[in-house]
Amino acid sequence: ELGLFGNTKATGKPVGADIREGKKTLYYYYLLQSTDDKTKIVKTFGKRDLNEKQAGEILSLMEEWEIEEIVKKDLGSLDTQASQRINDLSVLPEFKQMMFQFLDMVANRVR
């Protein structure tokens, strides 16, 4: 998410960095599943000389297909599952608390 939609000043990564780097994320997967123009997606992801317009086109497709919302729903489900599993562990409460803090940090990181 940070390498696609993040604030450059906050994250230190330019918007669209994950597209340029060709990262095969959930965003990439769901976009491929949603669009008929798979060739454009495959050719654009990993293009080192990707310009702002090309990145914008991919981000527009993600917006059109509501990819960010789909991924957030998945991540919410995974967060719930992880929390349940942490609760079920037979470890000291301090360790559970550390795991919950880590889970929160990963879910809410900006950098």
Coordinates of N, CA, C and O in Angstrom, one line a residue:
E1 N 0.8 -1.2 0.0 CA 0.0 0.0 0.0 C 0.9 1.3 0.0 O 0.6 2.2 -0.7
L2 N 1.9 1.2 0.8 CA 2.8 2.4 0.9 C 3.5 2.8 -0.4 O 3.7 3.9 -0.7
G3 N 3.9 1.7 -1.1 CA 4.6 1.9 -2.4 C 3.6 2.2 -3.6 O 4.1 2.4 -4.7
L4 N 2.3 2.2 -3.3 CA 1.4 2.6 -4.3 C 0.7 3.9 -4.0 O 0.6 4.8 -4.9
F5 N 0.1 4.0 -2.8 CA -0.8 5.1 -2.5 C -0.2 6.1 -1.5 O -0.8 7.1 -1.1
G6 N 0.9 5.6 -0.9 CA 1.5 6.4 0.3 C 1.9 7.8 0.0 O 2.1 8.2 -1.2
N7 N 2.0 8.6 1.0 CA 2.4 10.0 0.9 C 4.0 9.9 0.8 O 4.6 9.4 1.8
T8 N 4.5 10.4 -0.2 CA 6.0 10.4 -0.4 C 6.8 11.0 0.7 O 7.8 10.4 1.1
K9 N 6.3 12.1 1.3 CA 7.0 12.7 2.4 C 7.0 11.8 3.6 O 7.9 11.8 4.3
A10 N 5.9 11.2 3.9 CA 5.7 10.3 5.1 C 6.5 9.0 4.9 O 7.1 8.5 5.8
T11 N 6.4 8.4 3.7 CA 6.9 7.1 3.5 C 8.4 7.1 3.0 O 9.1 6.1 3.2
G12 N 8.8 8.1 2.4 CA 10.1 8.1 1.8 C 10.1 7.4 0.4 O 11.2 7.2 -0.2
K13 N 9.0 6.9 0.0 CA 8.9 6.2 -1.3 C 8.0 7.0 -2.3 O 7.0 7.5 -1.9
P14 N 8.5 7.1 -3.5 CA 7.6 7.8 -4.5 C 6.3 7.0 -4.8 O 6.4 5.7 -4.7
V15 N 5.2 7.7 -5.0 CA 4.0 7.0 -5.4 C 4.2 6.2 -6.6 O 4.9 6.6 -7.6
G16 N 3.8 4.9 -6.6 CA 4.0 4.1 -7.8 C 5.2 3.3 -7.7 O 5.6 2.5 -8.6
A17 N 6.0 3.4 -6.6 CA 7.3 2.7 -6.5 C 7.2 1.2 -6.7 O 8.0 0.5 -7.3
D18 N 6.1 0.6 -6.1 CA 5.9 -0.8 -6.2 C 5.6 -1.3 -7.6 O 6.0 -2.4 -8.0
I19 N 5.0 -0.4 -8.4 CA 4.8 -0.7 -9.8 C 6.1 -0.7 -10.5 O 6.4 -1.7 -11.2
R20 N 6.9 0.3 -10.3 CA 8.2 0.4 -11.0 C 9.1 -0.8 -10.6 O 9.8 -1.3 -11.4
E21 N 9.0 -1.2 -9.3 CA 9.9 -2.3 -8.8 C 9.3 -3.7 -9.2 O 9.9 -4.7 -9.0
G22 N 8.1 -3.7 -9.7 CA 7.5 -4.9 -10.2 C 7.0 -5.8 -9.0 O 7.0 -7.1 -9.2
K23 N 6.7 -5.3 -7.9 CA 6.3 -6.1 -6.8 C 5.0 -6.8 -7.0 O 4.0 -6.1 -7.4
K24 N 4.9 -8.1 -6.8 CA 3.7 -8.8 -7.0 C 3.0 -8.9 -5.7 O 3.1 -9.9 -5.0
T25 N 2.2 -7.9 -5.5 CA 1.4 -7.8 -4.2 C 0.0 -8.2 -4.4 O -0.4 -8.6 -5.6
L26 N -0.8 -8.2 -3.4 CA -2.2 -8.4 -3.5 C -2.9 -7.4 -4.5 O -3.8 -7.8 -5.2
Y27 N -2.4 -6.2 -4.5 CA -2.9 -5.2 -5.4 C -2.7 -5.6 -6.8 O -3.6 -5.6 -7.7
Y28 N -1.6 -6.1 -7.1 CA -1.2 -6.6 -8.5 C -2.1 -7.8 -8.8 O -2.7 -7.9 -9.9
Y29 N -2.2 -8.7 -7.9 CA -3.0 -10.0 -8.1 C -4.5 -9.6 -8.4 O -5.0 -10.1 -9.4
Y30 N -5.1 -8.8 -7.6 CA -6.5 -8.5 -7.8 C -6.7 -7.6 -9.0 O -7.7 -7.8 -9.7
L31 N -5.8 -6.8 -9.3 CA -5.9 -6.0 -10.6 C -5.9 -6.9 -11.8 O -6.7 -6.8 -12.7
L32 N -5.0 -7.9 -11.8 CA -4.9 -8.8 -12.9 C -6.2 -9.6 -13.0 O -6.7 -9.9 -14.1
Q33 N -6.8 -10.0 -11.9 CA -8.0 -10.8 -11.8 C -9.2 -9.9 -12.3 O -10.2 -10.5 -12.9
S34 N -9.2 -8.6 -12.2 CA -10.3 -7.7 -12.4 C -10.4 -7.2 -13.8 O -11.5 -7.0 -14.4
T35 N -9.2 -6.9 -14.4 CA -9.2 -6.2 -15.7 C -9.1 -7.2 -16.9 O -8.5 -8.3 -16.8
D36 N -9.5 -6.7 -18.1 CA -9.3 -7.5 -19.3 C -8.0 -7.2 -19.9 O -7.5 -7.9 -20.8
D37 N -7.4 -6.1 -19.5 CA -6.1 -5.6 -20.2 C -4.9 -6.1 -19.4 O -4.1 -5.4 -18.8
K38 N -4.8 -7.4 -19.2 CA -3.7 -8.1 -18.5 C -2.4 -7.7 -19.0 O -1.4 -7.6 -18.3
T39 N -2.3 -7.7 -20.4 CA -1.0 -7.4 -21.0 C -0.4 -6.1 -20.6 O 0.8 -6.0 -20.2
K40 N -1.3 -5.0 -20.5 CA -0.8 -3.7 -20.1 C -0.3 -3.8 -18.6 O 0.8 -3.2 -18.3
I41 N -1.0 -4.5 -17.8 CA -0.6 -4.6 -16.4 C 0.8 -5.3 -16.3 O 1.7 -4.8 -15.6
V42 N 0.9 -6.5 -16.9 CA 2.2 -7.2 -16.9 C 3.3 -6.4 -17.5 O 4.4 -6.5 -16.9
K43 N 3.1 -5.7 -18.5 CA 4.2 -4.9 -19.1 C 4.6 -3.7 -18.3 O 5.7 -3.3 -18.3
T44 N 3.6 -3.2 -17.6 CA 3.9 -2.0 -16.8 C 4.6 -2.3 -15.5 O 5.5 -1.5 -15.1
F45 N 4.2 -3.3 -14.8 CA 4.8 -3.7 -13.5 C 6.2 -4.1 -13.8 O 6.5 -5.0 -14.6
G46 N 7.2 -3.5 -13.1 CA 8.6 -3.8 -13.3 C 9.3 -3.0 -14.3 O 10.5 -3.1 -14.6
K47 N 8.6 -2.0 -14.9 CA 9.2 -1.1 -15.9 C 10.0 0.0 -15.2 O 9.4 0.9 -14.5
R48 N 11.3 -0.1 -15.2 CA 12.2 0.8 -14.4 C 12.0 2.2 -14.8 O 12.2 3.1 -14.0
D49 N 11.7 2.5 -16.1 CA 11.6 3.9 -16.6 C 10.2 4.3 -16.6 O 9.8 5.2 -17.4
L50 N 9.4 3.8 -15.7 CA 8.0 4.1 -15.6 C 7.8 5.6 -15.3 O 8.5 6.1 -14.4
N51 N 7.0 6.3 -16.1 CA 6.8 7.7 -15.8 C 5.5 7.9 -15.0 O 4.7 6.9 -14.8
E52 N 5.3 9.1 -14.6 CA 4.2 9.4 -13.7 C 2.8 9.1 -14.4 O 1.9 8.7 -13.7
K53 N 2.7 9.4 -15.7 CA 1.5 9.1 -16.4 C 1.1 7.6 -16.4 O 0.0 7.3 -16.1
Q54 N 2.1 6.8 -16.7 CA 1.9 5.4 -16.7 C 1.5 4.8 -15.3 O 0.6 4.0 -15.2
A55 N 2.2 5.3 -14.3 CA 1.9 4.9 -12.9 C 0.4 5.4 -12.6 O -0.3 4.6 -12.0
G56 N 0.1 6.6 -13.0 CA -1.3 7.1 -12.8 C -2.3 6.2 -13.5 O -3.4 6.1 -12.9
E57 N -2.0 5.7 -14.7 CA -3.0 4.9 -15.4 C -3.2 3.6 -14.6 O -4.4 3.2 -14.5
I58 N -2.2 3.0 -14.0 CA -2.4 1.8 -13.2 C -3.1 2.1 -12.0 O -4.1 1.4 -11.6
L59 N -2.8 3.2 -11.3 CA -3.5 3.6 -10.1 C -5.0 3.9 -10.4 O -5.9 3.6 -9.6
S60 N -5.3 4.5 -11.5 CA -6.6 4.7 -11.9 C -7.4 3.4 -12.1 O -8.6 3.3 -11.8
L61 N -6.7 2.4 -12.7 CA -7.4 1.1 -12.9 C -7.7 0.5 -11.5 O -8.8 -0.1 -11.3
M62 N -6.8 0.7 -10.6 CA -7.0 0.1 -9.3 C -8.2 0.8 -8.6 O -9.0 0.2 -7.9
E63 N -8.3 2.1 -8.8 CA -9.4 2.9 -8.3 C -10.7 2.4 -8.9 O -11.7 2.2 -8.2
E64 N -10.7 2.3 -10.2 CA -11.9 1.9 -11.0 C -12.4 0.5 -10.5 O -13.6 0.3 -10.4
W65 N -11.5 -0.4 -10.3 CA -11.9 -1.8 -9.9 C -11.9 -1.9 -8.3 O -12.1 -3.0 -7.8
E66 N -11.7 -0.8 -7.6 CA -11.8 -0.8 -6.1 C -10.9 -1.8 -5.5 O -11.2 -2.5 -4.5
I67 N -9.7 -1.9 -6.0 CA -8.7 -2.8 -5.6 C -8.3 -2.5 -4.1 O -8.1 -3.4 -3.3
E68 N -8.1 -1.3 -3.8 CA -7.7 -0.9 -2.5 C -8.7 -1.4 -1.4 O -8.3 -1.9 -0.4
E69 N -10.0 -1.3 -1.7 CA -11.0 -1.7 -0.8 C -11.0 -3.2 -0.6 O -11.2 -3.8 0.5
I70 N -10.8 -3.9 -1.7 CA -10.7 -5.4 -1.7 C -9.6 -5.9 -0.8 O -9.7 -6.8 0.0
V71 N -8.4 -5.2 -1.0 CA -7.2 -5.6 -0.2 C -7.4 -5.3 1.2 O -7.1 -6.1 2.1
K72 N -8.0 -4.1 1.5 CA -8.2 -3.7 2.9 C -9.2 -4.7 3.6 O -9.0 -5.1 4.8
K73 N -10.2 -5.2 2.9 CA -11.1 -6.2 3.4 C -10.3 -7.5 3.8 O -10.5 -8.1 4.8
D74 N -9.4 -7.9 2.8 CA -8.6 -9.1 3.1 C -7.7 -8.9 4.3 O -7.6 -9.8 5.1
L75 N -7.1 -7.8 4.4 CA -6.1 -7.5 5.5 C -6.9 -7.4 6.8 O -6.3 -7.9 7.8
G76 N -8.1 -6.9 6.8 CA -8.9 -6.9 8.0 C -9.2 -8.3 8.5 O -9.1 -8.6 9.7
S77 N -9.5 -9.2 7.6 CA -9.8 -10.6 7.9 C -8.5 -11.3 8.4 O -8.6 -12.0 9.4
L78 N -7.4 -11.0 7.8 CA -6.2 -11.6 8.3 C -5.8 -11.1 9.6 O -5.3 -11.8 10.5
D79 N -6.0 -9.8 9.9 CA -5.7 -9.2 11.2 C -6.6 -9.9 12.3 O -6.1 -10.2 13.3
T80 N -7.9 -10.1 12.0 CA -8.8 -10.8 12.9 C -8.3 -12.2 13.2 O -8.2 -12.6 14.4
Q81 N -7.9 -12.9 12.1 CA -7.4 -14.3 12.3 C -6.1 -14.3 13.2 O -6.0 -15.1 14.1
A82 N -5.2 -13.3 12.9 CA -4.0 -13.3 13.6 C -4.2 -13.0 15.1 O -3.6 -13.6 16.0
S83 N -5.1 -12.1 15.4 CA -5.5 -11.7 16.7 C -6.1 -12.9 17.5 O -5.7 -13.2 18.6
Q84 N -6.9 -13.7 16.8 CA -7.5 -14.9 17.4 C -6.4 -15.9 17.8 O -6.4 -16.5 18.8
R85 N -5.5 -16.1 16.8 CA -4.4 -17.0 17.1 C -3.5 -16.6 18.2 O -3.0 -17.4 19.0
I86 N -3.2 -15.3 18.3 CA -2.4 -14.8 19.4 C -3.1 -15.1 20.7 O -2.5 -15.5 21.7
N87 N -4.4 -14.8 20.7 CA -5.2 -15.0 22.0 C -5.2 -16.5 22.4 O -5.2 -16.8 23.6
D88 N -5.1 -17.4 21.4 CA -5.2 -18.8 21.7 C -3.8 -19.4 22.1 O -3.8 -20.5 22.6
L89 N -2.8 -18.6 22.0 CA -1.4 -19.1 22.4 C -1.3 -19.3 23.9 O -1.9 -18.5 24.7
S90 N -0.6 -20.3 24.3 CA -0.4 -20.5 25.7 C 1.0 -20.0 26.1 O 1.9 -20.7 26.3
V91 N 1.1 -18.7 26.1 CA 2.3 -18.0 26.4 C 2.0 -16.9 27.5 O 0.8 -16.6 27.7
L92 N 3.0 -16.3 28.1 CA 2.8 -15.3 29.0 C 2.1 -14.1 28.4 O 2.3 -13.8 27.2
P93 N 1.2 -13.4 29.2 CA 0.5 -12.2 28.7 C 1.4 -11.2 28.1 O 1.1 -10.5 27.1
E94 N 2.6 -11.0 28.6 CA 3.6 -10.0 28.1 C 3.9 -10.3 26.6 O 4.1 -9.4 25.8
F95 N 4.1 -11.6 26.3 CA 4.4 -12.0 25.0 C 3.3 -11.8 24.0 O 3.4 -11.4 22.9
K96 N 2.1 -12.1 24.5 CA 0.9 -11.8 23.7 C 0.8 -10.3 23.4 O 0.5 -9.9 22.3
Q97 N 1.0 -9.5 24.4 CA 1.0 -8.0 24.3 C 2.0 -7.6 23.2 O 1.7 -6.7 22.4
M98 N 3.2 -8.1 23.3 CA 4.2 -7.8 22.3 C 3.8 -8.2 20.9 O 4.0 -7.4 19.9
M99 N 3.2 -9.3 20.7 CA 2.7 -9.7 19.4 C 1.6 -8.8 18.9 O 1.5 -8.5 17.8
F100 N 0.7 -8.4 19.8 CA -0.4 -7.5 19.5 C 0.2 -6.2 19.0 O -0.3 -5.6 18.1
Q101 N 1.2 -5.7 19.7 CA 1.8 -4.4 19.4 C 2.5 -4.5 18.0 O 2.4 -3.6 17.2
F102 N 3.1 -5.7 17.7 CA 3.8 -5.9 16.4 C 2.7 -5.9 15.3 O 2.9 -5.3 14.3
L103 N 1.6 -6.6 15.6 CA 0.5 -6.7 14.6 C 0.0 -5.3 14.3 O -0.2 -4.9 13.2
D104 N -0.2 -4.5 15.4 CA -0.7 -3.1 15.2 C 0.3 -2.3 14.4 O -0.1 -1.5 13.5
M105 N 1.6 -2.4 14.7 CA 2.6 -1.7 14.0 C 2.6 -2.0 12.6 O 2.7 -1.1 11.7
V106 N 2.5 -3.2 12.2 CA 2.6 -3.7 10.8 C 1.3 -3.2 10.1 O 1.4 -2.7 9.0
A107 N 0.2 -3.2 10.7 CA -1.1 -2.8 10.1 C -1.2 -1.3 9.9 O -1.8 -0.8 9.0
N108 N -0.5 -0.6 10.8 CA -0.6 0.9 10.7 C 0.6 1.7 10.4 O 0.7 2.9 10.6
R109 N 1.6 1.0 9.8 CA 2.9 1.6 9.6 C 2.7 2.6 8.4 O 1.9 2.5 7.5
V110 N 3.5 3.7 8.5 CA 3.5 4.7 7.4 C 4.9 4.8 6.8 O 5.1 5.6 5.8
R111 N 5.9 4.0 7.2 CA 7.2 4.1 6.7 C 7.8 2.7 6.5 O 7.5 1.8 7.2

